[in-house]
Short mmCIF file of C-alpha atoms in Angstrom, two decimals:
data_model
loop_
_atom_site.label_atom_id
_atom_site.label_comp_id
_atom_site.label_asym_id
_atom_site.label_seq_id
_atom_site.Cartn_x
_atom_site.Cartn_y
_atom_site.Cartn_z
CA MET A 1 0.29 0.30 0.00
CA PRO A 2 0.87 3.87 -0.42
CA THR A 3 2.16 6.26 2.34
CA THR A 4 -1.59 7.16 2.90
CA PRO A 5 -4.90 5.04 1.09
CA TRP A 6 -6.93 8.72 1.37
CA LEU A 7 -7.49 9.50 -2.49
CA TYR A 8 -5.08 6.87 -4.38
CA VAL A 9 -5.20 5.82 -7.61
CA ASP A 10 -6.02 1.91 -6.66
CA PRO A 11 -4.82 1.02 -10.49
CA THR A 12 -6.47 -2.54 -10.00
CA ASP A 13 -10.00 -0.39 -9.79
CA PHE A 14 -10.25 3.28 -10.71
CA ASP A 15 -13.00 5.22 -12.75
CA LEU A 16 -11.86 8.98 -13.14
CA ALA A 17 -15.06 9.56 -13.50
CA SER A 18 -16.35 8.30 -10.96
CA ILE A 19 -15.07 10.88 -8.87
CA ASP A 20 -16.30 14.29 -7.83
CA THR A 21 -13.87 16.63 -8.41
CA SER A 22 -15.88 19.09 -6.39
CA SER A 23 -15.92 16.74 -3.38
CA ARG A 24 -14.86 17.40 0.34
CA ARG A 25 -14.28 14.08 2.54
CA GLY A 26 -12.15 13.93 4.32
CA PRO A 27 -9.59 10.78 5.13
CA ASP A 28 -12.23 9.32 7.21
CA GLY A 29 -15.00 9.95 4.70
CA GLU A 30 -15.85 13.23 6.98
CA LYS A 31 -17.34 16.00 5.13
CA MET A 32 -15.01 18.70 5.72
CA ASP A 33 -15.15 22.48 5.87
CA ARG A 34 -13.21 24.97 4.40
CA GLU A 35 -11.85 27.42 8.26
CA ARG A 36 -11.73 23.24 9.72
CA ALA A 37 -9.57 22.33 6.03
CA GLU A 38 -7.55 26.11 6.61
CA GLN A 39 -7.07 24.78 10.47
CA LEU A 40 -4.99 21.81 9.37
CA HIS A 41 -2.85 22.53 6.31
CA ASP A 42 -1.88 25.33 8.24
CA GLU A 43 -0.87 22.04 10.86
CA ASN A 44 0.65 20.60 7.89
CA ILE A 45 3.03 23.36 6.98
CA GLU A 46 3.93 23.49 10.46
CA ALA A 47 4.53 19.81 10.49
CA LEU A 48 6.42 20.12 6.77
CA LYS A 49 8.59 22.90 7.86
CA ALA A 50 10.48 20.46 11.28
CA LEU A 51 10.16 17.58 8.88
CA GLN A 52 11.82 19.18 4.95
CA TYR A 53 14.99 21.16 8.28
CA GLN A 54 15.44 17.53 9.29
CA MET A 55 15.34 15.54 6.07
CA TRP A 56 17.92 18.43 4.04
CA ALA A 57 20.35 18.11 7.65
CA GLU A 58 19.80 14.09 7.67
CA GLY A 59 21.25 14.47 2.92
CA LYS A 60 19.94 10.93 3.20
CA HIS A 61 16.22 11.18 2.07
CA ARG A 62 14.29 12.49 -1.71
CA LEU A 63 11.14 13.75 -2.49
CA LEU A 64 9.89 14.32 -5.72
CA VAL A 65 6.35 15.57 -6.08
CA VAL A 66 4.63 15.00 -9.49
CA LEU A 67 1.47 18.02 -10.40
CA GLN A 68 -0.09 17.38 -13.37
CA ALA A 69 -3.92 19.24 -13.92
CA LEU A 70 -5.10 20.21 -16.81
CA ASP A 71 -5.76 24.66 -17.45
CA THR A 72 -6.70 26.45 -14.95
CA GLY A 73 -6.53 22.83 -12.73
CA GLY A 74 -5.17 24.32 -9.33
CA LYS A 75 -0.90 24.04 -10.07
CA ASP A 76 0.53 27.46 -9.47
CA GLY A 77 -1.30 28.15 -6.13
CA ALA A 78 -1.50 24.44 -5.01
CA ILE A 79 2.70 24.75 -5.51
CA ARG A 80 2.23 28.36 -3.84
CA LYS A 81 0.38 27.21 -1.02
CA THR A 82 2.32 23.98 0.39
CA PHE A 83 5.77 24.65 -0.67
CA GLY A 84 5.76 27.60 -0.91
CA PRO A 85 6.72 27.98 3.23
CA LEU A 86 9.59 26.07 2.91
CA ASN A 87 13.07 26.29 3.20
CA PRO A 88 13.62 27.04 -0.65
CA GLN A 89 16.85 26.11 0.38
CA GLY A 90 15.63 22.53 0.12
CA VAL A 91 12.97 22.55 -2.05
CA LYS A 92 13.72 22.17 -5.94
CA THR A 93 9.93 23.24 -8.36
CA GLN A 94 10.76 23.25 -12.26
CA ALA A 95 8.11 23.97 -14.59
CA PHE A 96 8.28 21.69 -18.57
CA LYS A 97 7.06 23.53 -20.77
CA ARG A 98 7.17 22.59 -24.66
CA PRO A 99 9.91 21.31 -25.25
CA THR A 100 12.54 22.05 -27.18
CA ALA A 101 15.14 21.45 -29.88
CA LYS A 102 17.89 20.35 -28.23
CA GLU A 103 14.98 17.60 -25.16
CA LEU A 104 13.62 16.66 -28.11
CA SER A 105 16.37 15.75 -29.52
CA HIS A 106 17.17 12.40 -26.62
CA ASP A 107 14.26 10.36 -25.46
CA PHE A 108 11.76 11.47 -23.39
CA LEU A 109 12.55 11.39 -20.14
CA TRP A 110 16.52 13.17 -20.54
CA ARG A 111 14.95 16.09 -19.72
CA ILE A 112 13.40 14.63 -17.33
CA HIS A 113 15.87 12.53 -15.01
CA GLU A 114 18.31 15.64 -14.66
CA HIS A 115 15.75 18.14 -12.43
CA THR A 116 14.46 15.09 -10.19
CA PRO A 117 15.68 15.74 -6.79
CA ALA A 118 19.34 15.09 -5.04
CA LYS A 119 19.52 13.79 -1.39
CA GLY A 120 18.45 15.73 1.33
CA GLN A 121 16.27 17.20 -1.28
CA ILE A 122 12.24 18.43 -2.00
CA GLN A 123 12.19 18.44 -5.51
CA VAL A 124 8.68 19.96 -7.51
CA PHE A 125 7.12 18.87 -10.75
CA ASN A 126 5.18 21.32 -12.58
CA ARG A 127 3.68 19.22 -15.51
CA SER A 128 5.94 16.64 -16.14
CA HIS A 129 7.00 13.06 -18.01
CA TYR A 130 3.14 12.74 -17.62
CA GLU A 131 2.71 15.40 -21.32
CA ASP A 132 4.08 13.02 -23.53
CA VAL A 133 0.78 10.51 -22.32
CA LEU A 134 -1.20 12.75 -22.09
CA VAL A 135 -0.96 16.27 -24.83
CA VAL A 136 1.21 14.33 -27.38
CA ARG A 137 -1.49 11.18 -27.09
CA VAL A 138 -4.38 13.70 -27.53
CA HIS A 139 -2.59 15.16 -30.48
CA ASN A 140 -1.24 12.34 -31.88
CA ILE A 141 2.38 13.91 -31.62
CA VAL A 142 3.82 10.68 -32.09
CA PRO A 143 2.63 7.20 -33.37
CA GLU A 144 0.30 5.32 -30.33
CA GLU A 145 2.44 2.76 -30.70
CA ARG A 146 5.26 4.79 -29.10
CA TRP A 147 3.04 6.66 -26.55
CA ARG A 148 1.89 3.83 -25.19
CA ARG A 149 5.58 1.80 -25.41
CA ARG A 150 6.06 5.13 -22.40
CA TYR A 151 4.24 3.70 -20.17
CA GLU A 152 6.31 0.59 -19.20
CA HIS A 153 9.50 3.43 -19.46
CA ILE A 154 8.56 5.74 -16.95
CA ARG A 155 6.86 2.49 -14.24
CA HIS A 156 9.87 1.24 -15.50
CA PHE A 157 12.76 5.03 -14.84
CA GLU A 158 10.17 4.72 -11.57
CA LYS A 159 11.07 1.72 -9.58
CA LEU A 160 14.18 3.89 -10.34
CA LEU A 161 13.63 6.46 -8.62
CA ALA A 162 11.77 4.52 -5.24
CA ASP A 163 14.57 1.40 -5.81
CA GLU A 164 17.69 4.56 -5.28
CA GLY A 165 16.17 6.25 -2.29
CA THR A 166 13.54 8.66 -2.81
CA MET A 167 10.48 8.92 -2.81
CA VAL A 168 7.66 9.68 -5.75
CA LEU A 169 4.60 11.48 -4.66
CA LYS A 170 2.37 12.14 -7.99
CA VAL A 171 -0.98 13.90 -8.32
CA MET A 172 -3.62 14.80 -10.32
CA LEU A 173 -5.39 18.88 -9.48
CA HIS A 174 -8.81 17.59 -10.61
CA ILE A 175 -11.24 20.18 -12.09
CA SER A 176 -15.00 20.05 -13.60
CA LYS A 177 -15.48 21.22 -17.43
CA ASP A 178 -17.62 23.72 -15.21
CA GLU A 179 -15.27 24.90 -13.15
CA GLN A 180 -12.64 25.15 -16.28
CA LYS A 181 -15.36 27.13 -17.29
CA GLU A 182 -15.83 30.02 -14.83
CA ARG A 183 -10.98 30.23 -13.86
CA LEU A 184 -10.91 30.96 -17.52
CA GLN A 185 -14.06 33.58 -17.60
CA ALA A 186 -12.49 34.51 -14.76
CA ARG A 187 -8.67 35.58 -15.75
CA LEU A 188 -10.74 37.27 -19.28
CA ASP A 189 -12.77 39.51 -16.52
CA ASP A 190 -9.73 40.87 -14.36
CA PRO A 191 -7.20 42.91 -16.22
CA SER A 192 -4.36 41.16 -13.85
CA ARG A 193 -5.26 38.13 -15.15
CA HIS A 194 -5.46 38.88 -18.57
CA TRP A 195 -1.10 37.08 -19.36
CA LYS A 196 -2.83 33.80 -17.75
CA PHE A 197 -4.85 33.47 -20.47
CA ASP A 198 -3.72 32.16 -23.64
CA PRO A 199 -6.55 31.92 -26.29
CA GLY A 200 -4.85 28.14 -26.67
CA ASP A 201 -6.36 26.15 -23.86
CA LEU A 202 -10.18 26.99 -25.25
CA LYS A 203 -9.00 24.44 -28.40
CA GLU A 204 -7.48 22.35 -24.80
CA ARG A 205 -11.23 22.76 -23.78
CA ALA A 206 -12.95 21.46 -26.94
CA ARG A 207 -9.84 18.00 -25.80
CA TRP A 208 -12.18 17.71 -22.05
CA GLN A 209 -12.92 14.21 -22.39
CA ASP A 210 -10.55 12.77 -24.81
CA TYR A 211 -7.91 14.50 -21.87
CA GLN A 212 -10.22 12.67 -19.41
CA ALA A 213 -9.36 8.96 -21.28
CA ALA A 214 -5.51 10.09 -21.18
CA PHE A 215 -5.07 10.64 -17.51
CA GLN A 216 -7.70 8.07 -16.57
CA GLU A 217 -5.04 5.38 -19.06
CA ALA A 218 -2.10 6.48 -17.35
CA LEU A 219 -3.17 6.94 -14.20
CA THR A 220 -4.18 3.32 -14.75
CA GLU A 221 -1.18 1.62 -16.02
CA THR A 222 2.08 3.87 -13.65
CA SER A 223 0.17 3.67 -9.93
CA ARG A 224 2.26 2.08 -7.60
CA PRO A 225 2.78 2.13 -4.15
CA HIS A 226 6.38 3.39 -4.98
CA ALA A 227 5.22 6.07 -7.09
CA PRO A 228 1.71 6.47 -6.69
CA TRP A 229 -0.49 7.88 -8.09
CA TYR A 230 -3.40 10.85 -6.10
CA VAL A 231 -6.34 12.37 -7.94
CA ILE A 232 -7.12 15.64 -5.52
CA PRO A 233 -11.13 17.35 -5.53
CA ALA A 234 -9.35 20.18 -7.18
CA ASP A 235 -12.46 22.22 -7.52
CA ARG A 236 -12.71 23.64 -4.06
CA LYS A 237 -9.43 25.79 -3.35
CA TRP A 238 -9.03 24.90 0.04
CA PHE A 239 -10.01 21.74 0.07
CA ARG A 240 -7.07 21.22 -2.79
CA ASN A 241 -4.42 22.91 -0.51
CA TYR A 242 -5.72 20.31 1.99
CA ALA A 243 -5.52 18.13 0.10
CA LEU A 244 -1.99 18.00 -1.20
CA SER A 245 -0.79 19.40 1.87
CA THR A 246 -1.85 15.87 3.81
CA ILE A 247 -0.89 13.49 0.84
CA VAL A 248 3.31 15.25 1.30
CA ARG A 249 3.22 15.07 5.41
CA GLY A 250 2.22 11.03 5.06
CA THR A 251 4.69 10.18 2.72
CA LEU A 252 7.84 12.44 4.75
CA GLU A 253 6.30 11.16 8.30
CA SER A 254 6.75 7.33 6.50
CA VAL A 255 9.84 7.90 6.35
CA SER A 256 12.30 7.77 9.46
CA MET A 257 14.71 10.36 9.55
CA ARG A 258 17.35 10.74 11.76
CA TRP A 259 19.43 14.04 12.61
CA PRO A 260 23.28 13.14 12.01
CA GLU A 261 25.34 11.93 14.67
CA PRO A 262 26.98 15.33 16.05
CA ALA A 263 30.53 15.20 15.06
CA GLU A 264 33.13 13.23 17.66
CA GLY A 265 34.59 15.05 20.36
CA LEU A 266 31.81 17.35 20.49
CA HIS A 267 30.50 16.81 23.08
CA ASP A 268 33.50 17.63 24.98
CA ILE A 269 33.38 21.07 23.45
CA VAL A 270 33.02 24.28 25.54
CA ILE A 271 33.11 27.26 24.95
CA GLU A 272 34.94 29.88 26.25
CA MET B 1 19.72 -10.86 -33.12
CA PRO B 2 22.35 -8.79 -33.13
CA THR B 3 23.86 -5.64 -36.10
CA THR B 4 26.95 -8.51 -35.52
CA PRO B 5 27.09 -12.13 -34.85
CA TRP B 6 30.75 -11.34 -34.35
CA LEU B 7 31.84 -11.31 -30.91
CA TYR B 8 28.72 -10.97 -29.27
CA VAL B 9 27.34 -11.68 -25.75
CA ASP B 10 25.43 -14.80 -26.07
CA PRO B 11 22.76 -13.67 -22.73
CA THR B 12 22.21 -18.16 -23.13
CA ASP B 13 25.05 -19.14 -23.81
CA PHE B 14 28.09 -16.66 -22.71
CA ASP B 15 31.06 -17.41 -20.88
CA LEU B 16 34.62 -15.32 -20.43
CA ALA B 17 37.14 -17.68 -18.98
CA SER B 18 36.54 -19.52 -22.53
CA ILE B 19 37.88 -16.99 -24.90
CA ASP B 20 41.03 -16.49 -25.51
CA THR B 21 41.90 -12.41 -25.31
CA SER B 22 44.98 -12.84 -27.93
CA SER B 23 42.85 -14.64 -30.19
CA ARG B 24 43.43 -12.95 -33.85
CA ARG B 25 39.61 -14.98 -35.69
CA GLY B 26 37.84 -12.88 -38.02
CA PRO B 27 34.55 -12.93 -38.59
CA ASP B 28 34.57 -15.60 -40.96
CA GLY B 29 37.34 -18.17 -38.32
CA GLU B 30 39.91 -17.45 -40.58
CA LYS B 31 42.90 -16.72 -38.75
CA MET B 32 44.02 -12.28 -39.11
CA ASP B 33 47.61 -11.67 -40.13
CA ARG B 34 48.79 -7.63 -38.95
CA GLU B 35 48.91 -6.33 -42.44
CA ARG B 36 44.80 -7.61 -43.75
CA ALA B 37 44.04 -6.08 -40.08
CA GLU B 38 45.82 -2.98 -41.01
CA GLN B 39 44.70 -2.79 -44.07
CA LEU B 40 40.47 -3.44 -42.94
CA HIS B 41 40.82 -1.20 -40.10
CA ASP B 42 41.68 1.89 -42.92
CA GLU B 43 38.72 0.25 -44.41
CA ASN B 44 36.64 0.71 -41.57
CA ILE B 45 37.50 4.36 -40.88
CA GLU B 46 37.11 5.70 -43.85
CA ALA B 47 33.39 4.02 -44.36
CA LEU B 48 32.93 5.56 -40.44
CA LYS B 49 34.13 9.10 -41.58
CA ALA B 50 31.43 9.05 -44.43
CA LEU B 51 28.62 6.97 -41.95
CA GLN B 52 29.40 9.39 -39.70
CA TYR B 53 28.34 12.73 -42.06
CA GLN B 54 25.57 11.28 -43.08
CA MET B 55 24.00 10.50 -39.63
CA TRP B 56 24.95 14.32 -38.18
CA ALA B 57 23.52 15.32 -41.67
CA GLU B 58 20.37 13.46 -41.68
CA GLY B 59 19.93 14.02 -37.48
CA LYS B 60 18.09 11.05 -36.61
CA HIS B 61 19.96 8.43 -35.36
CA ARG B 62 22.27 8.13 -32.36
CA LEU B 63 24.87 5.52 -31.39
CA LEU B 64 25.75 4.99 -28.15
CA VAL B 65 28.97 2.58 -27.29
CA VAL B 66 29.69 1.86 -24.64
CA LEU B 67 34.05 1.20 -23.11
CA GLN B 68 34.55 -1.15 -20.33
CA ALA B 69 38.09 -2.79 -19.36
CA LEU B 70 40.03 -2.85 -16.70
CA ASP B 71 43.12 -1.24 -16.40
CA THR B 72 46.14 -0.34 -19.37
CA GLY B 73 42.12 -3.48 -21.65
CA GLY B 74 43.34 -0.12 -24.50
CA LYS B 75 40.10 2.10 -23.88
CA ASP B 76 42.18 5.07 -24.91
CA GLY B 77 44.25 3.69 -27.85
CA ALA B 78 40.77 2.33 -28.76
CA ILE B 79 38.90 5.17 -28.87
CA ARG B 80 41.63 7.41 -30.09
CA LYS B 81 41.94 4.90 -33.25
CA THR B 82 38.50 4.58 -34.30
CA PHE B 83 36.56 7.37 -33.81
CA GLY B 84 40.34 10.46 -32.90
CA PRO B 85 39.37 10.08 -36.99
CA LEU B 86 36.04 11.13 -37.38
CA ASN B 87 34.26 14.71 -37.52
CA PRO B 88 34.19 16.40 -33.68
CA GLN B 89 31.66 17.94 -34.27
CA GLY B 90 30.02 14.71 -34.72
CA VAL B 91 30.76 13.31 -32.13
CA LYS B 92 30.88 13.45 -28.57
CA THR B 93 33.56 10.87 -26.24
CA GLN B 94 33.34 11.00 -21.94
CA ALA B 95 35.68 9.25 -19.29
CA PHE B 96 32.81 8.61 -16.34
CA LYS B 97 35.14 9.03 -13.11
CA ARG B 98 35.08 8.02 -9.39
CA PRO B 99 31.13 9.95 -8.51
CA THR B 100 31.79 13.38 -7.50
CA ALA B 101 29.66 14.23 -4.27
CA LYS B 102 27.37 15.78 -6.67
CA GLU B 103 27.02 12.42 -8.54
CA LEU B 104 26.75 10.21 -6.03
CA SER B 105 23.01 13.07 -4.21
CA HIS B 106 21.57 10.91 -6.75
CA ASP B 107 20.33 8.09 -8.47
CA PHE B 108 23.48 5.73 -10.35
CA LEU B 109 22.02 6.17 -13.42
CA TRP B 110 21.66 9.74 -12.94
CA ARG B 111 25.01 11.15 -15.09
CA ILE B 112 24.98 9.04 -17.44
CA HIS B 113 21.46 10.16 -18.96
CA GLU B 114 22.65 13.12 -18.87
CA HIS B 115 25.86 12.75 -21.33
CA THR B 116 23.09 10.16 -23.68
CA PRO B 117 23.62 11.19 -27.54
CA ALA B 118 21.27 13.76 -29.78
CA LYS B 119 20.28 12.97 -31.99
CA GLY B 120 22.85 12.85 -35.74
CA GLN B 121 25.78 12.10 -32.61
CA ILE B 122 27.96 9.20 -32.13
CA GLN B 123 28.93 9.37 -27.89
CA VAL B 124 31.35 7.03 -26.75
CA PHE B 125 31.53 6.50 -23.23
CA ASN B 126 35.04 5.88 -21.53
CA ARG B 127 33.52 3.19 -18.76
CA SER B 128 29.93 4.10 -17.84
CA HIS B 129 27.25 2.56 -15.40
CA TYR B 130 28.14 -0.73 -15.12
CA GLU B 131 31.09 0.84 -13.09
CA ASP B 132 28.63 0.78 -10.61
CA VAL B 133 28.31 -3.38 -10.99
CA LEU B 134 32.01 -3.95 -11.07
CA VAL B 135 33.95 -2.15 -8.88
CA VAL B 136 31.46 -1.55 -7.09
CA ARG B 137 30.61 -4.53 -6.37
CA VAL B 138 33.81 -5.61 -6.16
CA HIS B 139 34.55 -3.24 -3.23
CA ASN B 140 31.25 -3.88 -1.66
CA ILE B 141 30.55 -0.21 -1.71
CA VAL B 142 26.83 -0.75 -1.94
CA PRO B 143 25.21 -4.52 -0.01
CA GLU B 144 24.59 -6.71 -2.47
CA GLU B 145 20.59 -6.63 -2.95
CA ARG B 146 21.56 -2.77 -4.16
CA TRP B 147 23.95 -3.42 -7.34
CA ARG B 148 22.10 -7.06 -7.44
CA ARG B 149 19.44 -4.56 -8.51
CA ARG B 150 20.77 -2.10 -10.91
CA TYR B 151 21.43 -5.22 -13.69
CA GLU B 152 17.29 -5.09 -14.55
CA HIS B 153 17.95 -1.16 -14.02
CA ILE B 154 20.12 -0.96 -17.03
CA ARG B 155 18.15 -2.99 -18.98
CA HIS B 156 14.96 -1.11 -18.38
CA PHE B 157 17.40 2.22 -19.26
CA GLU B 158 19.10 0.43 -21.94
CA LYS B 159 16.04 -0.29 -23.37
CA LEU B 160 14.34 2.44 -23.25
CA LEU B 161 16.71 4.49 -25.26
CA ALA B 162 17.15 2.30 -27.81
CA ASP B 163 13.39 2.52 -28.08
CA GLU B 164 13.10 6.35 -28.43
CA GLY B 165 15.86 5.88 -31.02
CA THR B 166 19.38 5.55 -29.59
CA MET B 167 21.99 2.03 -30.83
CA VAL B 168 23.38 1.33 -27.98
CA LEU B 169 26.72 -0.46 -28.21
CA LYS B 170 28.89 -2.17 -25.19
CA VAL B 171 32.55 -3.41 -25.98
CA MET B 172 34.49 -4.79 -23.38
CA LEU B 173 37.74 -5.41 -24.24
CA HIS B 174 39.56 -8.02 -22.65
CA ILE B 175 43.15 -8.91 -21.73
CA SER B 176 45.14 -11.71 -20.10
CA LYS B 177 46.95 -11.06 -16.48
CA ASP B 178 49.60 -11.54 -17.88
CA GLU B 179 49.25 -9.28 -20.78
CA GLN B 180 48.26 -6.79 -18.38
CA LYS B 181 51.49 -7.20 -16.27
CA GLU B 182 53.50 -6.23 -19.28
CA ARG B 183 51.85 -3.25 -19.69
CA LEU B 184 51.96 -1.99 -16.66
CA GLN B 185 55.72 -2.88 -16.95
CA ALA B 186 55.78 -1.02 -19.28
CA ARG B 187 54.32 1.77 -17.76
CA LEU B 188 56.79 2.07 -15.20
CA ASP B 189 59.81 1.17 -17.64
CA ASP B 190 59.23 4.40 -20.11
CA PRO B 191 59.17 8.29 -18.04
CA SER B 192 56.88 9.37 -20.58
CA ARG B 193 54.38 7.09 -19.39
CA HIS B 194 54.66 6.95 -15.36
CA TRP B 195 51.79 9.75 -15.14
CA LYS B 196 49.52 6.07 -16.57
CA PHE B 197 51.00 4.26 -13.26
CA ASP B 198 48.71 4.34 -10.06
CA PRO B 199 49.80 2.18 -7.52
CA GLY B 200 45.93 1.64 -7.03
CA ASP B 201 46.02 -0.20 -10.44
CA LEU B 202 47.88 -3.18 -8.54
CA LYS B 203 44.93 -3.77 -6.21
CA GLU B 204 42.58 -3.69 -8.85
CA ARG B 205 44.88 -6.29 -10.59
CA ALA B 206 44.82 -8.30 -6.77
CA ARG B 207 41.14 -8.36 -7.25
CA TRP B 208 41.88 -9.44 -10.82
CA GLN B 209 38.95 -12.72 -10.49
CA ASP B 210 37.36 -11.47 -8.39
CA TYR B 211 36.56 -8.90 -11.90
CA GLN B 212 36.88 -11.49 -14.02
CA ALA B 213 33.30 -12.67 -12.20
CA ALA B 214 31.80 -9.93 -12.25
CA PHE B 215 31.94 -9.33 -16.06
CA GLN B 216 30.93 -12.59 -16.50
CA GLU B 217 27.50 -11.45 -14.95
CA ALA B 218 27.60 -7.57 -16.26
CA LEU B 219 27.62 -9.27 -19.37
CA THR B 220 25.52 -12.50 -19.47
CA GLU B 221 23.11 -10.26 -17.05
CA THR B 222 23.07 -7.11 -19.80
CA SER B 223 23.80 -8.43 -23.29
CA ARG B 224 20.80 -7.80 -25.93
CA PRO B 225 19.38 -8.02 -29.47
CA HIS B 226 19.67 -4.09 -28.43
CA ALA B 227 22.06 -3.07 -26.34
CA PRO B 228 24.50 -6.34 -26.75
CA TRP B 229 27.57 -6.31 -25.56
CA TYR B 230 31.26 -7.46 -27.78
CA VAL B 231 33.36 -8.79 -25.82
CA ILE B 232 36.92 -8.06 -28.02
CA PRO B 233 40.06 -10.21 -27.42
CA ALA B 234 42.68 -7.12 -26.58
CA ASP B 235 45.79 -8.92 -26.50
CA ARG B 236 46.74 -7.40 -30.11
CA LYS B 237 46.37 -4.04 -30.35
CA TRP B 238 45.74 -4.13 -34.71
CA PHE B 239 42.93 -6.84 -33.89
CA ARG B 240 41.50 -4.59 -31.48
CA ASN B 241 41.17 -1.91 -32.98
CA TYR B 242 40.10 -3.59 -36.54
CA ALA B 243 37.97 -5.43 -34.17
CA LEU B 244 35.52 -2.07 -33.23
CA SER B 245 35.50 -0.49 -35.59
CA THR B 246 34.62 -2.73 -37.68
CA ILE B 247 31.00 -3.72 -35.08
CA VAL B 248 30.74 0.14 -34.76
CA ARG B 249 30.22 0.22 -39.08
CA GLY B 250 28.55 -2.66 -38.72
CA THR B 251 25.63 -1.46 -36.86
CA LEU B 252 25.76 2.41 -38.16
CA GLU B 253 25.64 0.13 -41.95
CA SER B 254 22.28 -1.32 -39.53
CA VAL B 255 20.42 1.41 -40.44
CA SER B 256 19.28 2.80 -43.48
CA MET B 257 20.63 6.66 -43.90
CA ARG B 258 19.13 9.26 -45.42
CA TRP B 259 20.08 12.12 -47.25
CA PRO B 260 17.91 14.47 -45.68
CA GLU B 261 15.38 16.25 -48.64
CA PRO B 262 16.72 19.26 -50.57
CA ALA B 263 14.55 22.83 -49.63
CA GLU B 264 11.50 23.62 -51.63
CA GLY B 265 12.45 24.56 -54.56
CA LEU B 266 16.27 23.88 -54.85
CA HIS B 267 15.54 22.73 -58.22
CA ASP B 268 15.11 25.56 -59.54
CA ILE B 269 18.15 27.93 -57.47
CA VAL B 270 19.48 30.13 -60.47
CA ILE B 271 23.36 31.08 -58.80
CA GLU B 272 24.25 34.57 -61.73
#
């Protein structure tokens, strides 16, 4: 089993369409309200600060958090709310945009591998190698036989990371088509958000069902206990934030971390 | 089958100890003499120059050549004799030495993946990820359960490269223990080679049998038609050079390369 079963994608029994994007059910099935969720999120952040500091001091574990979502799904906000408060020396983020010519001259995992976390580090991916089985599939950028083989390559790659000591955590922020409409409209209505509006987003929106099918298959094919996918209902931002910080905290708490041993003779030192 | 069956490591039937390191048998089993081998090597180099130029112009295929050998096995000389004459813009070499602290803070394939070839490129590795199942095994640098899992990670990694369009070729330059003794002695006797003599090599030499066992297993576990190992008898340098250039040439000739299509309207252009 993965560290936390809540919201985990069980590859033997998963139906994306059946997930309520406005759900506010917590780990025990109870309905959360906003105030309670925000309070728990704040507690999670305090716990994460301590865990990340210890992780950094110990320099042994690594954590990779992959975030995927459709446009307006809330990746930027989620990163800001959960990882923003942590010590930036121990947390790196990497956004993967349309591949450059140089990146395209290598295999699809080449640019990804480069940014996997070092010991003691948390690395957050804003989009990732999953684009190579999502947008690439929806737009037929490579032949099906080629993107289909990538599921296996991704499984093997994440197994390598896990075997060599990296915790791998993958999160889909899941919104409804109606919620996306509202968020796109908000970008149109607010001059300070115009820069976030890309007319190309409308073309992607027209492929909504194709993307749902692509996510359904990608998550089923690659969610494994050592590299789990979680689907977070993300129509409510406060629920999304609470869920993400809870899952990251649960993952870090699942490994035993210790403060490094003091240097030899440290106890005999007297500062005069 | 791999591109050339000659000297290929068949993983179902391979015994490193049975290979004659001073063999001079060519692809048809005939005994080569030095003059003939040197002549064929020169022909191979001319063919390789043309193949590599076309590969570079086409910008489609990639070739990775991994070279492994015990100390004094002849990696440097082999690289100079086979890849030295090619256009350096299309050929890169990368030596992998003892991993740095930064490299050690990632999985063992992290530093390797970075240097895999781009489209149109030939990349030559002087040592490689195989050190992580050779020297690491012989010196117990990580626990057995960990290096043993690496065979599978290596197979998967090389399958990724092959599936995404890289030709992967792995070569062991195989010398006898007596030949190594002579070559080490030559380094001691010649002031211009003193810099190549590392007293640590003697410690490695004392582990000769351990290294043979490690090579035997690593080659069997990872030689596959899409990422073949070849063992080149390397006591005779002229034979080693001829064998390497023959195998590289055979690999490049196995893919169909074409000159890129001319830009539209090129045929109508008149230079005045």
